[in-house]
mmCIF file of C-alpha atoms and ligand atoms in Angstrom:
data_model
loop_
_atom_site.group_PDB
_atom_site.id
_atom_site.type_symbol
_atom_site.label_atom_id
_atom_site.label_comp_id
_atom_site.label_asym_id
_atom_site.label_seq_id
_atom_site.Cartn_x
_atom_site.Cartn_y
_atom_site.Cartn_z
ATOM 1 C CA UNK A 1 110.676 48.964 91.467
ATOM 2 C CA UNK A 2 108.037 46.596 90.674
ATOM 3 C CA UNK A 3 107.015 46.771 86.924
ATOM 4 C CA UNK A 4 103.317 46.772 86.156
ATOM 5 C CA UNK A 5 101.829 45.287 82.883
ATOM 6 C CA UNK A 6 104.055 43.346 80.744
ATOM 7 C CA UNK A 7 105.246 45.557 78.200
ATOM 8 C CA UNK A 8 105.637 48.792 77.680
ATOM 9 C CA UNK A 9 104.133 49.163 74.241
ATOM 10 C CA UNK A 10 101.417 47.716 75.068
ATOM 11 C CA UNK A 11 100.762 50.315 78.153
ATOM 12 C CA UNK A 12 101.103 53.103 75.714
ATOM 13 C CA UNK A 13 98.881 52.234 73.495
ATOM 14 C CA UNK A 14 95.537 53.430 74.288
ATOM 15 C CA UNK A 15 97.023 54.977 77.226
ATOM 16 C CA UNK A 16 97.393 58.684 75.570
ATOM 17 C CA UNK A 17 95.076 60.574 73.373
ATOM 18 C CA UNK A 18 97.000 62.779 70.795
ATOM 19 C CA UNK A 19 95.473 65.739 70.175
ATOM 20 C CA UNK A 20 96.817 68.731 71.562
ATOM 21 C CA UNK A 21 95.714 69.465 74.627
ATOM 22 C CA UNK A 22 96.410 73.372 74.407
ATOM 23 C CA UNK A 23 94.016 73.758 71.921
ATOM 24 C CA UNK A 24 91.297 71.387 73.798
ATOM 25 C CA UNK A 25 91.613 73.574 76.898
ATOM 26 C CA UNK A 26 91.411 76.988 77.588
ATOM 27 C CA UNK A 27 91.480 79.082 80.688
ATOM 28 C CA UNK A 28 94.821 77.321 82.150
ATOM 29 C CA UNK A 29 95.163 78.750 86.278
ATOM 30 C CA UNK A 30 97.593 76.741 87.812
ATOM 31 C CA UNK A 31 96.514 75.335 90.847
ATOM 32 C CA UNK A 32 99.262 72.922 92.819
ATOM 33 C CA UNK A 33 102.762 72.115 92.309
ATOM 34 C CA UNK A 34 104.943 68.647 92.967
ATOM 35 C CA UNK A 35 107.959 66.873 92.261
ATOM 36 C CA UNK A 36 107.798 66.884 88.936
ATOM 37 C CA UNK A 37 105.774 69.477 86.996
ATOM 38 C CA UNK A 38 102.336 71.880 87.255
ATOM 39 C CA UNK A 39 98.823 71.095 87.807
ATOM 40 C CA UNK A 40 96.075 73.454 86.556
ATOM 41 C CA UNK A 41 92.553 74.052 86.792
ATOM 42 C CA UNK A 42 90.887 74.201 82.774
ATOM 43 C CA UNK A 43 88.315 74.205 81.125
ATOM 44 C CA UNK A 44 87.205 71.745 78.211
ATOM 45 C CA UNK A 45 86.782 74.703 75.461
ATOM 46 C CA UNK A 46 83.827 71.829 73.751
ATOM 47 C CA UNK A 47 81.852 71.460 76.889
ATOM 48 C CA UNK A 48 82.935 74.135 79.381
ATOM 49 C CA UNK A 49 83.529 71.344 81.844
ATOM 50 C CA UNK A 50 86.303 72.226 84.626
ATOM 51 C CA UNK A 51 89.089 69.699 85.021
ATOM 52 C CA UNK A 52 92.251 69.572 86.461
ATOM 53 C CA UNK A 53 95.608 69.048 84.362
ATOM 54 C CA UNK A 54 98.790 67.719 85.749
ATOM 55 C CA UNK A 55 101.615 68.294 83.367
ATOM 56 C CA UNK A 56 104.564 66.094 83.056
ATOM 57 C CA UNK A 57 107.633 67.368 81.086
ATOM 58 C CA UNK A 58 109.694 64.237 79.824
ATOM 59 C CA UNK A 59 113.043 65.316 79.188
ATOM 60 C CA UNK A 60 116.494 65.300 80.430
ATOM 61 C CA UNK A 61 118.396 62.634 81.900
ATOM 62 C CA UNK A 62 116.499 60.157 83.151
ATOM 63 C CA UNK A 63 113.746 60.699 80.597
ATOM 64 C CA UNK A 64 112.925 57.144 79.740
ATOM 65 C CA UNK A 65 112.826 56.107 83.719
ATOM 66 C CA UNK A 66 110.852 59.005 83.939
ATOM 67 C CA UNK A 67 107.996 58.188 81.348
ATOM 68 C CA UNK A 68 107.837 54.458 82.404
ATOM 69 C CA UNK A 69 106.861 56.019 86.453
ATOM 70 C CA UNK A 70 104.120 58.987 84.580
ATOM 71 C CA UNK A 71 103.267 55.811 82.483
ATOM 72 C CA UNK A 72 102.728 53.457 85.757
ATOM 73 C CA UNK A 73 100.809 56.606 87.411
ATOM 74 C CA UNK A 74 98.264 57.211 84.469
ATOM 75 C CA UNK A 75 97.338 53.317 84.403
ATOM 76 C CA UNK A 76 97.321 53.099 88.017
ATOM 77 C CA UNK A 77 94.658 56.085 88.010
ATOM 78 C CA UNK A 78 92.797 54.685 84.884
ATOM 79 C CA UNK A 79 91.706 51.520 86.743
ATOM 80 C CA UNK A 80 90.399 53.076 89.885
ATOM 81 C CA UNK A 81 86.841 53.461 90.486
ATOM 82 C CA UNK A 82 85.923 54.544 93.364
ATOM 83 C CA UNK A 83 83.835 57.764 94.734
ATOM 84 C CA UNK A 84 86.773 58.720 97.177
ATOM 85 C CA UNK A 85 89.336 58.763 94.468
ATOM 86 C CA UNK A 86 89.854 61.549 92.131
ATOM 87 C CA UNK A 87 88.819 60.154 88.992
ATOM 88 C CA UNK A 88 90.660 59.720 85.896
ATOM 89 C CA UNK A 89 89.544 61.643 82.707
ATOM 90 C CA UNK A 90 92.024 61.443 79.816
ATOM 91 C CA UNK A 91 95.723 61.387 79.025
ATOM 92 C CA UNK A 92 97.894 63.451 75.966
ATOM 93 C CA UNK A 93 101.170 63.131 75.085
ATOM 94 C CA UNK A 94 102.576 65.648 73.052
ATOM 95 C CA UNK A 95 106.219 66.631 72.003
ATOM 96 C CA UNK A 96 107.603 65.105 74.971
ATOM 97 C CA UNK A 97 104.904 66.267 77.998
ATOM 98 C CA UNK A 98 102.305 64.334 79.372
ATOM 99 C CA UNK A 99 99.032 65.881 80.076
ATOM 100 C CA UNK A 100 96.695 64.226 82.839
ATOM 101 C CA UNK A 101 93.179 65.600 82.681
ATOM 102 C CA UNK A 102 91.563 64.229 86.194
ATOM 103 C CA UNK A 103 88.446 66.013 88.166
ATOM 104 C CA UNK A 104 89.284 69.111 89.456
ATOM 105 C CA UNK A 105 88.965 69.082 93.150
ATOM 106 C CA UNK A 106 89.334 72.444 95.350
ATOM 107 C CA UNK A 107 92.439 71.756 97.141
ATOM 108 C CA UNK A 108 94.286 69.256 99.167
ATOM 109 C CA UNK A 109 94.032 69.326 103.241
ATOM 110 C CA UNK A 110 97.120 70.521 103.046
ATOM 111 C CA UNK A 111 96.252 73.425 101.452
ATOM 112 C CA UNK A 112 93.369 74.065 103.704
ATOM 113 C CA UNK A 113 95.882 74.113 106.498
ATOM 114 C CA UNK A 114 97.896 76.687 104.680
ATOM 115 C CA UNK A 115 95.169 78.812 104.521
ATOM 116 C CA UNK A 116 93.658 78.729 108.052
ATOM 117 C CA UNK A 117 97.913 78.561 109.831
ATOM 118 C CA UNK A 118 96.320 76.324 112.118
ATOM 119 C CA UNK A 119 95.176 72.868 112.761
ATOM 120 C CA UNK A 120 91.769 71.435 111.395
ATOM 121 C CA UNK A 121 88.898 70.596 114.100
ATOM 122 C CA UNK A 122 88.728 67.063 115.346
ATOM 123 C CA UNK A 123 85.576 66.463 113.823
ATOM 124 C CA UNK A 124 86.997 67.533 110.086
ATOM 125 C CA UNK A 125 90.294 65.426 110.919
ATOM 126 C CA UNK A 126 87.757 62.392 111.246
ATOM 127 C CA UNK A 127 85.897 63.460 108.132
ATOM 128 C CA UNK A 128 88.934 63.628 105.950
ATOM 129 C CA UNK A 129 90.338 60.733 107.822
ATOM 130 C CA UNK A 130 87.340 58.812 106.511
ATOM 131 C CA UNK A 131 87.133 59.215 103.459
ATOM 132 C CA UNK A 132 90.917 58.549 102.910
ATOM 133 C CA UNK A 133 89.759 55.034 104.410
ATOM 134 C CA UNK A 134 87.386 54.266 102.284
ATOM 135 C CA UNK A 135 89.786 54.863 99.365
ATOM 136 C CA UNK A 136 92.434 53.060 100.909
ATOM 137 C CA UNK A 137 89.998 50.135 101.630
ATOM 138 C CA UNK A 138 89.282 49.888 98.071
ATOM 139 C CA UNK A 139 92.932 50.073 97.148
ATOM 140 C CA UNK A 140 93.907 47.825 99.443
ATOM 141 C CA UNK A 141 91.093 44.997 99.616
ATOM 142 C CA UNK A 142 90.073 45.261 96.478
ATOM 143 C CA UNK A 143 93.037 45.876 93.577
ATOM 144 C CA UNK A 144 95.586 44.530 96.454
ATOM 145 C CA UNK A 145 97.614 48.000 95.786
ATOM 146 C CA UNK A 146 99.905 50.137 98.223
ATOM 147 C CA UNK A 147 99.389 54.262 97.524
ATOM 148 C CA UNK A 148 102.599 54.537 99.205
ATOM 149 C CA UNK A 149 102.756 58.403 99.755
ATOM 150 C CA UNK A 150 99.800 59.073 101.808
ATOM 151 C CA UNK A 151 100.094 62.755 103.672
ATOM 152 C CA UNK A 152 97.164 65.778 103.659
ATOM 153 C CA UNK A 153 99.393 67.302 100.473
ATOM 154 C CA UNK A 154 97.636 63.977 98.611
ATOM 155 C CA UNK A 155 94.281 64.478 99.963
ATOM 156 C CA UNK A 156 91.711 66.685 98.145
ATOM 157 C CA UNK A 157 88.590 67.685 98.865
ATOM 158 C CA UNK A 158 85.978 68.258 96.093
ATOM 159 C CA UNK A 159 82.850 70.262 95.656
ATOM 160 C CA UNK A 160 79.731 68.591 97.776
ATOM 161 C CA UNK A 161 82.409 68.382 100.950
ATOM 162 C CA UNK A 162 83.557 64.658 99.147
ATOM 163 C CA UNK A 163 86.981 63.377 100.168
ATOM 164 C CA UNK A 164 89.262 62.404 97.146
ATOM 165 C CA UNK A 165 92.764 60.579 97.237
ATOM 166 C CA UNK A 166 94.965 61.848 94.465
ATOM 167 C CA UNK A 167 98.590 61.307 93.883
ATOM 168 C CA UNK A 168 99.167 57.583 92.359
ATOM 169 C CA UNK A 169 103.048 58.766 91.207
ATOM 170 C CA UNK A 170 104.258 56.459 93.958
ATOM 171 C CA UNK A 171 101.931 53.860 93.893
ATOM 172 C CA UNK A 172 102.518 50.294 94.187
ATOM 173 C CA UNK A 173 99.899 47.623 91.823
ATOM 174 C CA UNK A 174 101.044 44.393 93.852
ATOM 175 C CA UNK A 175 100.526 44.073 97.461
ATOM 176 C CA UNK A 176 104.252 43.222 98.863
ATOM 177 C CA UNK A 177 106.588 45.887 98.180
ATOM 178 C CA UNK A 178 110.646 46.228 98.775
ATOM 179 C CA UNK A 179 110.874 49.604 97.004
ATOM 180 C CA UNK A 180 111.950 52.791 98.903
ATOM 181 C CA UNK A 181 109.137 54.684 97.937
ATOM 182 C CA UNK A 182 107.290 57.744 99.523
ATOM 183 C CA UNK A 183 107.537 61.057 101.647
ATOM 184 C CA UNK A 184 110.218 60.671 104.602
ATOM 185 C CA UNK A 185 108.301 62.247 107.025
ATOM 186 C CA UNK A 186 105.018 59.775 106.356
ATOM 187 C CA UNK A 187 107.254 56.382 106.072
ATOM 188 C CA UNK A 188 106.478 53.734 107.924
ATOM 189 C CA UNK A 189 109.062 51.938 110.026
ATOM 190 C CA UNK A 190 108.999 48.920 107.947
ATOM 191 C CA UNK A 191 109.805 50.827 104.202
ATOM 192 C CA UNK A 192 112.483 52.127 106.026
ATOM 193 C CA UNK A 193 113.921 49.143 107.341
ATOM 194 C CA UNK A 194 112.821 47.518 104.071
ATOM 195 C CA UNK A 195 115.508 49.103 102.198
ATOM 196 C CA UNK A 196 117.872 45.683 103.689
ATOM 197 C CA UNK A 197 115.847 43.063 104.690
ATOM 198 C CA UNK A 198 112.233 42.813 104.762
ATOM 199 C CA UNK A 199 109.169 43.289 102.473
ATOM 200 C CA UNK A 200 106.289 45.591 103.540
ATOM 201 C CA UNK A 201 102.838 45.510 102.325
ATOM 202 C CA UNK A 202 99.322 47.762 102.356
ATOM 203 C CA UNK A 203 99.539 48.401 106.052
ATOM 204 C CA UNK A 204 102.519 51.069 104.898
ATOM 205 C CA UNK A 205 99.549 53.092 104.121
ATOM 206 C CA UNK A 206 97.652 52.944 107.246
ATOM 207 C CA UNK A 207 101.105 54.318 109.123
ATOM 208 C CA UNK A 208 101.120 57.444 107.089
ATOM 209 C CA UNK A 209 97.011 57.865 107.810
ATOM 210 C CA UNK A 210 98.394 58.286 111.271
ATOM 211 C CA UNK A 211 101.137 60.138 110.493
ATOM 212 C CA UNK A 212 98.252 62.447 108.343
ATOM 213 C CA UNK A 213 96.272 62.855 111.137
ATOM 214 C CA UNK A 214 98.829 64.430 113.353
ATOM 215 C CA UNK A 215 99.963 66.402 110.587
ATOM 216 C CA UNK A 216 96.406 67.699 110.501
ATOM 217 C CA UNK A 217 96.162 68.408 114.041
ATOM 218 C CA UNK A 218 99.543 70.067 114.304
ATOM 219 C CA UNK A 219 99.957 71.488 111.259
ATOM 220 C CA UNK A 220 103.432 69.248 110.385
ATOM 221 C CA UNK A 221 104.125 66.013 110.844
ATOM 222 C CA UNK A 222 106.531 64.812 113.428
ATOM 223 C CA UNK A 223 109.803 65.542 113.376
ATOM 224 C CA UNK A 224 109.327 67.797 110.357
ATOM 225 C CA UNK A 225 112.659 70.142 112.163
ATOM 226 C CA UNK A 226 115.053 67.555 111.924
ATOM 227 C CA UNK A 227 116.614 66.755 107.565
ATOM 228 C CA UNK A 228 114.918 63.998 106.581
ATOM 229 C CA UNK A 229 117.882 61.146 106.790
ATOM 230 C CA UNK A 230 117.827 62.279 110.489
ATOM 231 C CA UNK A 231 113.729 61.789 110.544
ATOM 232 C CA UNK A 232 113.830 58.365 108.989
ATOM 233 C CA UNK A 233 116.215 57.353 111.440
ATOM 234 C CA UNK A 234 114.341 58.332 114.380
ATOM 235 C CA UNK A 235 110.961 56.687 112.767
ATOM 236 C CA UNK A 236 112.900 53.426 112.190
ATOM 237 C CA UNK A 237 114.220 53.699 115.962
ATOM 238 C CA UNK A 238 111.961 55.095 118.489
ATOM 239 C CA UNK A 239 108.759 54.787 120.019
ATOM 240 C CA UNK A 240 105.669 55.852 117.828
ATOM 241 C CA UNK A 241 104.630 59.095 117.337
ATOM 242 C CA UNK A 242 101.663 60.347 119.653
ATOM 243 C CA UNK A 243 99.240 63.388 119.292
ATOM 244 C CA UNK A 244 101.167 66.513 121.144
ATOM 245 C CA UNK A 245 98.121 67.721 123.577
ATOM 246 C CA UNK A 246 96.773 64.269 123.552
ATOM 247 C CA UNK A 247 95.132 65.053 126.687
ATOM 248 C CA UNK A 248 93.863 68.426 126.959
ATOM 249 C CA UNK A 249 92.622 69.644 123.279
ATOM 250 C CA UNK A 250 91.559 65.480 121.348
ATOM 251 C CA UNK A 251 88.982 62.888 122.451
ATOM 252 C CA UNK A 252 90.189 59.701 123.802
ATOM 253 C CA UNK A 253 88.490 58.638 120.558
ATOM 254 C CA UNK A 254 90.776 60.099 118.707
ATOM 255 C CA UNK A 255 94.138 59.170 120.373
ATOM 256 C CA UNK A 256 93.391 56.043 119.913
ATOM 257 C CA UNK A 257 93.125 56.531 116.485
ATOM 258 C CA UNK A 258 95.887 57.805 115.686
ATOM 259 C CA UNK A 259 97.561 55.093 118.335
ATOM 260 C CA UNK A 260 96.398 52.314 116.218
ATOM 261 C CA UNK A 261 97.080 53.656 113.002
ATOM 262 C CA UNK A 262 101.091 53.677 114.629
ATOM 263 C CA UNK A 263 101.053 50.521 115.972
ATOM 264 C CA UNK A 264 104.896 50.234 115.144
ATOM 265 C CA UNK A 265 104.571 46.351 114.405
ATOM 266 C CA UNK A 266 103.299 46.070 111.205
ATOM 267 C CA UNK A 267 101.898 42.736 111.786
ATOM 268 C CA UNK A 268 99.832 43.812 115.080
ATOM 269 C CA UNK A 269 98.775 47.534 113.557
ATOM 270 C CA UNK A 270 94.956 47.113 111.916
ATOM 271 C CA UNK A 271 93.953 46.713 108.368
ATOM 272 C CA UNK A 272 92.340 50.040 106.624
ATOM 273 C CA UNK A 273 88.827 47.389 106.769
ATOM 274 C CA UNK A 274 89.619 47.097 110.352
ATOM 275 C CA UNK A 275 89.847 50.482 111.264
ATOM 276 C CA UNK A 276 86.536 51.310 109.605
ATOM 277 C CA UNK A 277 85.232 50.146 112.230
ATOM 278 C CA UNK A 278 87.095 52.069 114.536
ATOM 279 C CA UNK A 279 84.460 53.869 116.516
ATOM 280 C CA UNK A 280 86.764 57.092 115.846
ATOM 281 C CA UNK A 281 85.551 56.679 112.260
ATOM 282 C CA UNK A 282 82.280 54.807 112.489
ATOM 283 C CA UNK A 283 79.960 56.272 115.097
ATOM 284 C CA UNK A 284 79.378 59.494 113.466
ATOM 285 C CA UNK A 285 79.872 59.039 109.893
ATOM 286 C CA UNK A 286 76.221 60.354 108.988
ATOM 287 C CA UNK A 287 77.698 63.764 109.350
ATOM 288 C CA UNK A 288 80.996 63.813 107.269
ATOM 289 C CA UNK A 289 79.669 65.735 104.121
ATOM 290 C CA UNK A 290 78.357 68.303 105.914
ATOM 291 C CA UNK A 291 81.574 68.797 108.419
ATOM 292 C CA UNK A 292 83.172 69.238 104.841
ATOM 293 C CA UNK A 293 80.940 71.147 103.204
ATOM 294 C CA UNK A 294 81.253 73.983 106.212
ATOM 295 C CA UNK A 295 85.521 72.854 106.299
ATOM 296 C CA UNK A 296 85.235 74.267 102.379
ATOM 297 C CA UNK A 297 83.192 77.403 102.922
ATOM 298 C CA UNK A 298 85.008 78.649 106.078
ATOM 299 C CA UNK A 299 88.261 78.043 104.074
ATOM 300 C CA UNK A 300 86.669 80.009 101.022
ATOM 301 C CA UNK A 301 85.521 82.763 103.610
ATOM 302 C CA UNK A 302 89.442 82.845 104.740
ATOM 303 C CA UNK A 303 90.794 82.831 101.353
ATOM 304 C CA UNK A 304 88.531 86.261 100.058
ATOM 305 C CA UNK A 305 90.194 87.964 103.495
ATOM 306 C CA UNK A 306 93.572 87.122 101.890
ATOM 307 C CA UNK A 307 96.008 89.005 100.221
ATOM 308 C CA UNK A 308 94.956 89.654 96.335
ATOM 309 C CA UNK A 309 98.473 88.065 95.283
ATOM 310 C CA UNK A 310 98.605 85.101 98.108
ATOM 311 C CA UNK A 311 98.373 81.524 95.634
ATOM 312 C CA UNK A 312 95.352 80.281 98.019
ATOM 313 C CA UNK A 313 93.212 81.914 95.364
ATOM 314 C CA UNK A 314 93.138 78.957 93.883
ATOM 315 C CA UNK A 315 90.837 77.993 96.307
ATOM 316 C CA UNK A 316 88.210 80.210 94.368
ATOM 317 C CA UNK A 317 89.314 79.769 91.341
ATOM 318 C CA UNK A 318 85.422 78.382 90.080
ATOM 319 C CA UNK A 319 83.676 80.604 92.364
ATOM 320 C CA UNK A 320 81.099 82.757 90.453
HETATM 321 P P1 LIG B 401 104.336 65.157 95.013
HETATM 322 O O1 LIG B 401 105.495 66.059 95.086
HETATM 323 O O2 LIG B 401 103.462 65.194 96.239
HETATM 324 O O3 LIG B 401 104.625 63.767 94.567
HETATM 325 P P2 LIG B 401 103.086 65.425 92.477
HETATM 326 O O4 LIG B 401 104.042 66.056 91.533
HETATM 327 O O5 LIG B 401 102.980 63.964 92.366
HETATM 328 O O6 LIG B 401 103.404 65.829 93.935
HETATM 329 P P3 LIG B 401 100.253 65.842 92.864
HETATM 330 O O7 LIG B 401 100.346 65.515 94.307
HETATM 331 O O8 LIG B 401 99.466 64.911 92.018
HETATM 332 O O9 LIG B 401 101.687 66.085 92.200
HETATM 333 O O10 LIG B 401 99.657 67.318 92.724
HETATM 334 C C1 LIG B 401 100.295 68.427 93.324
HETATM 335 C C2 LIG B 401 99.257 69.364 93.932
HETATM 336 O O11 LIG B 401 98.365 69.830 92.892
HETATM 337 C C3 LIG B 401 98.328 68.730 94.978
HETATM 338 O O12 LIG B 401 98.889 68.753 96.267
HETATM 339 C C4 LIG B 401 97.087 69.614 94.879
HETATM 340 O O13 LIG B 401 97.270 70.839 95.588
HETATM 341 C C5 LIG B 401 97.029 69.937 93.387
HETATM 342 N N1 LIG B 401 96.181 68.970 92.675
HETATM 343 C C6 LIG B 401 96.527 67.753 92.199
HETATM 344 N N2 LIG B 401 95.498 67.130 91.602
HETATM 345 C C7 LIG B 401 94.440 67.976 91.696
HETATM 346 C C8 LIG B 401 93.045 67.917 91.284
HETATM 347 N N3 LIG B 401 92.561 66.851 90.654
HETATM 348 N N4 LIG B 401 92.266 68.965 91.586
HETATM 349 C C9 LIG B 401 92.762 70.047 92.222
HETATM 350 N N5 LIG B 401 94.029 70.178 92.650
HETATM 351 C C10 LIG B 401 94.872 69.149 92.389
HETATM 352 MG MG1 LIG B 402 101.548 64.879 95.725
HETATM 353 MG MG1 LIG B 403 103.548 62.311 93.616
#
């Protein structure tokens, strides 16, 4: 794995506040799970302000490999600036967990799927896909960084119908990579075929936009019913991926999108930059926020039809 900063003291330091975060926040919902721990929507008990908390427990085995990757993913976050990334609050570390206090977004895409069991409209696919360029412009062009696990599960959306990347656990902070990193399904060819020969660099990223977008219009990615040894396989071997009802339900806009994004050459698929101009993404950009904004409130009007006990509540959870 590539190491980032030069020493690990040094990272630490002024990395994590240590006061104790349970007593700082009150209010504690929690909101999403991953890999590795809880995140939760609080509230700051000094200012009322809403946040959300990802909590990393550092025990066990591999606790020290463990706290150098949370480590790598709180400085990673700390140095990014940027409207469509969720931005970085604060960090604790107390008796062994890490608390990471971020802006509290709504949900991820993913979650918005969940709630409506079917896909998203073409016009909020291009919205979301949009905004998930602009971040991974930024990352890309300007820090030279790889996200590495790009997928709608990483994707939130925040109040105001604003798109936010989120997720920097797998994150890379130098612009040729050779680690095995990310979510089988979403892996480009090249990190898969990396693992013996070759390096692979930011246009990793722009592969699993692709892969994103069908997941959005079909509600999985491909070959999401095969294990995923089987899946990486096929990626590394066969022809790209398309868009299932290419024909019939998307635009040619739209295919062609996606086609790009999964150019299976690495070296002839665009840049993030160049696909911003992708008149997929740049001919009707004026209207994003507002496609969001009505994504958001038809997802909230699906969520108050739900069960009482059904987790999408979460969806609510500030709702007054
Ligand atoms: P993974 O298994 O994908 O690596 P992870 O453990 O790294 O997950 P995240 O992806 O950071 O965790 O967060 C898990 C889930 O929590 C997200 O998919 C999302 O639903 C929710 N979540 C994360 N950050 C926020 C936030 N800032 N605001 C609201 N919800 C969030
Ligand atoms: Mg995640
Ligand atoms: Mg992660």
């Amino acid at each position: 794995m590539p190491k980032v900063g030069n020493n690990a003291k040094e990272i630490t330091k002024g990395l994590f506040l240590n006061e104790d975060p349970e007593k700082l926040f009150t209010d504690l919902r929690e909101i999403g799970h991953g890999s590795f721990g809880a995140v939760y929507f609080a509230r700051k008990a000094s200012t009322k302000e809403v946040f959300a908390l990802k909590k990393m427990v550092v025990t066990g085995k591999q606790a020290e490999e463990r706290f150098e990757d949370i480590k790598k993913e709180v400085k990673i976050l700390k140095c990014l600036k940027h409207d469509n990334i969720v931005k970085f609050e604060c960090c604790y570390l107390r008796d062994h967990v890490v608390w990471l206090a971020m802006e509290y977004c709504l949900g991820s895409a993913f979650d918005i799927l969940e709630v409506h069991k079917k896909s998203l409209q073409e016009d909020e696919i291009r919205a979301i896909c949009a905004g998930a360029l602009n971040a991974l412009v930024y990352l890309h062009f300007e820090l030279g960084a790889i996200h590495r696990d790009v997928k709608a599960g990483n994707v939130l959306l925040a109040v105001g119908g604003v798109v936010k990347l989120a997720d920097f656990g797998s994150a890379s902070l130098v612009n040729r990579a050779s680690s095995f990193i990310g979510t089988p399904y979403w892996m480009a060819p090249e990190v898969i075929t990396s693992m013996d020969e070759m390096l692979y660099d930011c246009k990793a990223d722009v592969w699993s936009l692709g892969i994103t977008c069908i997941e959005l219009a079909e509600k999985k990615p491909p070959l999401f019913h095969m294990n995923s040894m089987a899946a990486m396989y096929h990626i590394a071997q066969s022809d790209s991926p398309k868009l299932c009802e290419a024909r019939s339900k998307w635009s040619e806009g739209f295919n062609g999108f996606v086609e790009s994004c999964l150019i299976k050459d690495a070296t002839n698929r665009p840049t993030s930059k160049e696909l911003l101009n992708d008149p997929f993404i740049s001919d009707r950009r004026d209207s994003d926020s507002v496609v969001l904004m009505q994504l958001i409130e038809r997802t909230k009007e699906a969520v108050r039809q739900l069960d009482q006990h059904y987790r999408m509540r979460k969806i609510l959870i500030n709702d007054h």
